[in-house]
Short mmCIF file of C-alpha atoms in Angstrom, two decimals:
data_model
loop_
_atom_site.label_atom_id
_atom_site.label_comp_id
_atom_site.label_asym_id
_atom_site.label_seq_id
_atom_site.Cartn_x
_atom_site.Cartn_y
_atom_site.Cartn_z
CA MET A 785 -13.40 -2.15 -28.49
CA ASP A 786 -11.17 0.94 -28.22
CA ALA A 787 -9.14 0.04 -25.12
CA ILE A 788 -9.18 -1.99 -21.92
CA ILE A 789 -8.30 -0.49 -18.55
CA ILE A 790 -7.51 -3.12 -15.92
CA ALA A 791 -6.91 -2.79 -12.18
CA PRO A 792 -5.78 -6.36 -11.46
CA TYR A 793 -6.10 -7.95 -8.05
CA GLU A 794 -2.92 -9.98 -8.48
CA SER A 795 -0.27 -10.44 -11.14
CA ASP A 796 -1.17 -13.67 -12.95
CA SER A 797 -4.89 -14.35 -13.39
CA ILE A 798 -5.57 -11.56 -15.90
CA VAL A 799 -2.54 -12.29 -18.13
CA PRO A 800 -4.47 -14.42 -20.69
CA VAL A 801 -6.93 -11.57 -21.27
CA ILE A 802 -4.08 -9.08 -21.72
CA GLU A 803 -2.32 -11.42 -24.15
CA LYS A 804 -5.50 -11.86 -26.25
CA ALA A 805 -6.12 -8.12 -26.33
CA ASN A 806 -2.53 -7.53 -27.41
CA LEU A 807 -2.88 -10.03 -30.27
CA ARG A 808 -6.03 -8.20 -31.42
CA GLY A 809 -4.31 -4.81 -31.29
CA ILE A 810 -6.45 -3.53 -28.41
CA PRO A 811 -4.54 -1.12 -26.12
CA VAL A 812 -4.42 -2.28 -22.50
CA ILE A 813 -3.78 0.11 -19.61
CA ILE A 814 -2.82 -1.47 -16.29
CA VAL A 815 -3.68 0.54 -13.17
CA ASP A 816 -2.11 0.27 -9.68
CA ARG A 817 -0.82 -3.31 -9.67
CA LYS A 818 1.67 -4.88 -12.01
CA VAL A 819 1.04 -7.98 -14.09
CA ASN A 820 3.37 -10.77 -15.20
CA THR A 821 3.49 -9.80 -18.86
CA SER A 822 4.91 -6.89 -20.80
CA ASN A 823 2.19 -6.99 -23.47
CA TYR A 824 0.30 -3.91 -22.27
CA THR A 825 0.28 -0.35 -23.56
CA ALA A 826 0.76 1.63 -20.34
CA PHE A 827 1.07 1.21 -16.59
CA LEU A 828 -0.36 3.82 -14.21
CA GLY A 829 0.85 3.28 -10.70
CA ALA A 830 3.04 4.48 -7.90
CA ASP A 831 6.66 3.57 -7.45
CA ASN A 832 5.81 1.32 -4.51
CA ILE A 833 9.44 0.64 -3.64
CA GLU A 834 9.82 4.38 -3.16
CA VAL A 835 6.60 4.49 -1.11
CA GLY A 836 8.18 1.95 1.26
CA ARG A 837 11.43 3.91 1.37
CA ILE A 838 9.58 7.12 2.21
CA ALA A 839 7.81 5.39 5.11
CA GLY A 840 11.12 3.99 6.34
CA LYS A 841 12.82 7.39 6.11
CA GLN A 842 9.93 9.01 7.97
CA ILE A 843 10.19 6.53 10.85
CA VAL A 844 13.98 6.89 10.98
CA SER A 845 13.67 10.67 11.01
CA LEU A 846 10.93 10.84 13.64
CA SER A 847 12.56 8.26 15.91
CA LYS A 848 16.15 9.35 15.34
CA GLY A 849 16.87 5.78 14.32
CA ARG A 850 15.52 4.13 17.50
CA ALA A 851 12.09 2.52 17.39
CA ASN A 852 10.01 -0.61 17.69
CA VAL A 853 8.04 -0.92 14.46
CA VAL A 854 5.32 -3.27 13.27
CA GLU A 855 4.99 -3.45 9.50
CA ILE A 856 1.53 -4.74 8.55
CA ARG A 857 1.63 -5.74 4.91
CA SER A 858 -1.26 -6.23 2.58
CA GLU A 859 -1.51 -9.53 0.81
CA SER A 860 1.88 -10.67 -0.42
CA VAL A 861 0.48 -11.72 -3.82
CA THR A 862 0.09 -8.09 -4.87
CA SER A 863 2.93 -6.08 -6.38
CA PRO A 864 2.30 -2.98 -4.21
CA GLY A 865 2.58 -5.03 -1.02
CA THR A 866 5.75 -6.80 -2.09
CA GLU A 867 7.39 -3.62 -3.35
CA ARG A 868 6.43 -1.41 -0.38
CA SER A 869 7.89 -3.98 1.99
CA LEU A 870 11.10 -4.15 -0.05
CA GLY A 871 11.56 -0.36 0.00
CA PHE A 872 10.76 -0.17 3.72
CA LYS A 873 13.29 -2.92 4.44
CA GLN A 874 15.97 -1.18 2.33
CA ILE A 875 15.82 1.82 4.66
CA THR A 876 15.08 0.32 8.07
CA ASP A 877 17.70 -2.42 7.75
CA GLN A 878 20.38 0.30 7.72
CA PHE A 879 19.52 1.22 11.31
CA PRO A 880 20.29 -1.46 13.92
CA ASN A 881 18.15 0.29 16.56
CA ILE A 882 15.03 0.05 14.42
CA ASN A 883 13.48 -3.19 15.66
CA LYS A 884 10.98 -4.31 13.05
CA ILE A 885 8.37 -7.03 13.09
CA SER A 886 6.70 -7.70 9.74
CA ILE A 887 3.35 -9.44 9.50
CA ASP A 888 0.69 -9.88 6.87
CA ALA A 889 -2.72 -8.40 7.59
CA ASP A 890 -5.12 -10.98 8.96
CA ASP A 891 -8.45 -11.13 10.74
CA PHE A 892 -8.00 -8.22 13.15
CA ASN A 893 -11.15 -9.16 15.05
CA SER A 894 -9.85 -12.57 16.03
CA ALA A 895 -8.15 -13.23 19.35
CA ASN A 896 -5.63 -15.19 17.28
CA SER A 897 -4.73 -12.15 15.17
CA ARG A 898 -0.96 -11.77 14.84
CA TYR A 899 -1.26 -8.05 15.54
CA VAL A 900 -3.20 -8.71 18.76
CA LYS A 901 -0.52 -11.21 19.82
CA ILE A 902 2.22 -8.65 19.14
CA LEU A 903 0.40 -6.02 21.19
CA ASP A 904 0.07 -8.54 24.03
CA SER A 905 3.73 -9.56 23.93
CA LEU A 906 5.54 -6.25 23.40
CA PRO A 907 5.38 -3.56 26.07
CA ASN A 908 6.29 -0.75 23.69
CA ILE A 909 5.48 -0.31 20.01
CA ASP A 910 6.41 3.08 18.61
CA TYR A 911 5.17 2.87 15.01
CA VAL A 912 2.91 0.82 12.81
CA PHE A 913 3.47 1.02 9.06
CA ALA A 914 0.19 -0.07 7.48
CA PHE A 915 -0.03 -0.71 3.76
CA ASN A 916 -3.51 0.75 3.27
CA ASP A 917 -6.23 2.69 5.02
CA VAL A 918 -8.27 -0.38 6.04
CA ILE A 919 -5.25 -1.99 7.69
CA ALA A 920 -4.34 1.32 9.39
CA TYR A 921 -7.87 1.80 10.71
CA ASN A 922 -8.08 -1.74 12.09
CA ALA A 923 -4.63 -1.47 13.69
CA TRP A 924 -5.62 1.84 15.28
CA LYS A 925 -8.90 0.41 16.64
CA ILE A 926 -7.20 -2.60 18.17
CA SER A 927 -4.31 -0.54 19.55
CA LYS A 928 -6.70 1.85 21.31
CA LYS A 929 -8.71 -1.04 22.72
CA LYS A 930 -5.76 -3.15 23.90
CA LYS A 931 -3.46 -0.30 25.00
CA PRO A 932 -5.57 2.84 25.43
CA HIS A 933 -2.70 4.91 26.87
CA ASN A 934 -0.08 3.82 24.36
CA THR A 935 1.06 6.40 21.83
CA ILE A 936 1.60 4.16 18.82
CA LYS A 937 2.00 6.28 15.70
CA LEU A 938 0.49 4.99 12.46
CA LEU A 939 1.96 5.54 9.01
CA GLU A 940 -0.15 4.53 6.07
CA SER A 941 0.63 4.05 2.38
CA MET A 942 -1.84 6.12 0.47
CA ASP A 943 -2.68 5.36 -3.12
CA LEU A 944 -3.17 9.04 -3.87
CA MET A 945 0.07 9.00 -5.85
CA VAL A 946 -1.52 6.47 -8.18
CA LEU A 947 -4.57 8.69 -8.54
CA MET A 948 -2.48 11.74 -9.38
CA GLU A 949 -0.34 9.85 -11.90
CA ALA A 950 -3.47 8.52 -13.58
CA TYR A 951 -5.05 11.95 -13.56
CA ASN A 952 -2.04 13.60 -15.20
CA LEU A 953 -1.69 10.96 -17.91
CA LEU A 954 -5.39 10.78 -18.66
CA ARG A 955 -5.73 14.55 -18.66
CA MET A 956 -2.93 14.91 -21.18
CA ALA A 957 -3.82 12.00 -23.41
CA PHE A 958 -7.25 10.46 -23.01
CA LEU A 959 -10.01 12.15 -21.07
CA PRO A 960 -11.22 15.72 -20.59
CA ALA A 961 -12.03 15.02 -16.93
CA LEU A 962 -11.44 12.37 -14.33
CA TYR A 963 -13.66 11.89 -11.33
CA CYS A 964 -12.86 10.00 -8.18
CA THR A 965 -14.71 9.08 -5.04
CA GLN A 966 -12.90 9.44 -1.76
CA GLN A 967 -14.87 8.73 1.38
CA ALA A 968 -18.20 9.07 -0.45
CA GLU A 969 -17.37 12.54 -1.76
CA LEU A 970 -17.32 13.12 -5.52
CA LYS A 971 -14.69 15.56 -6.71
CA GLN A 972 -13.91 16.78 -10.18
CA LEU A 973 -10.16 16.95 -10.65
CA SER A 974 -10.02 19.02 -13.81
#
């Protein structure tokens, strides 16, 4: 085996495989999410703390430091979710007129959904910071259904930075071309 490329779901379960590969001298490349070992060859991923900071700065800028914000995190067991929330908090906590409610994504279709309950209880939500496109889409659908005349603005963390970092590294070091699928469209990047 020449190398292993891993896109882990969470930080712990794949560690034994990485450790075994390291002992055998097999290079391991981790993509997108961090793992709880340093025995890998390379990590390709976004600076997710900075992604959170950028979202926070955008909301502060657009709202002039005055907004009601719902942060809908992805699962807290993933490093991108934890880090994006940390970066977002670092910025928004500096502004006392940014009122933030943070929730984890849940079953958006349930009447017991935390996001549905927030929409029912708060008369005005200015922004939703969603950690991925699925969360953003579901939040948008529910917002339009529950409050059709509300002008909630959605910000979404895109993993395109990860794609571009991977593309640049692979282009320079490993592969002559990298292909990706985005919304069922195949594009050659090099």
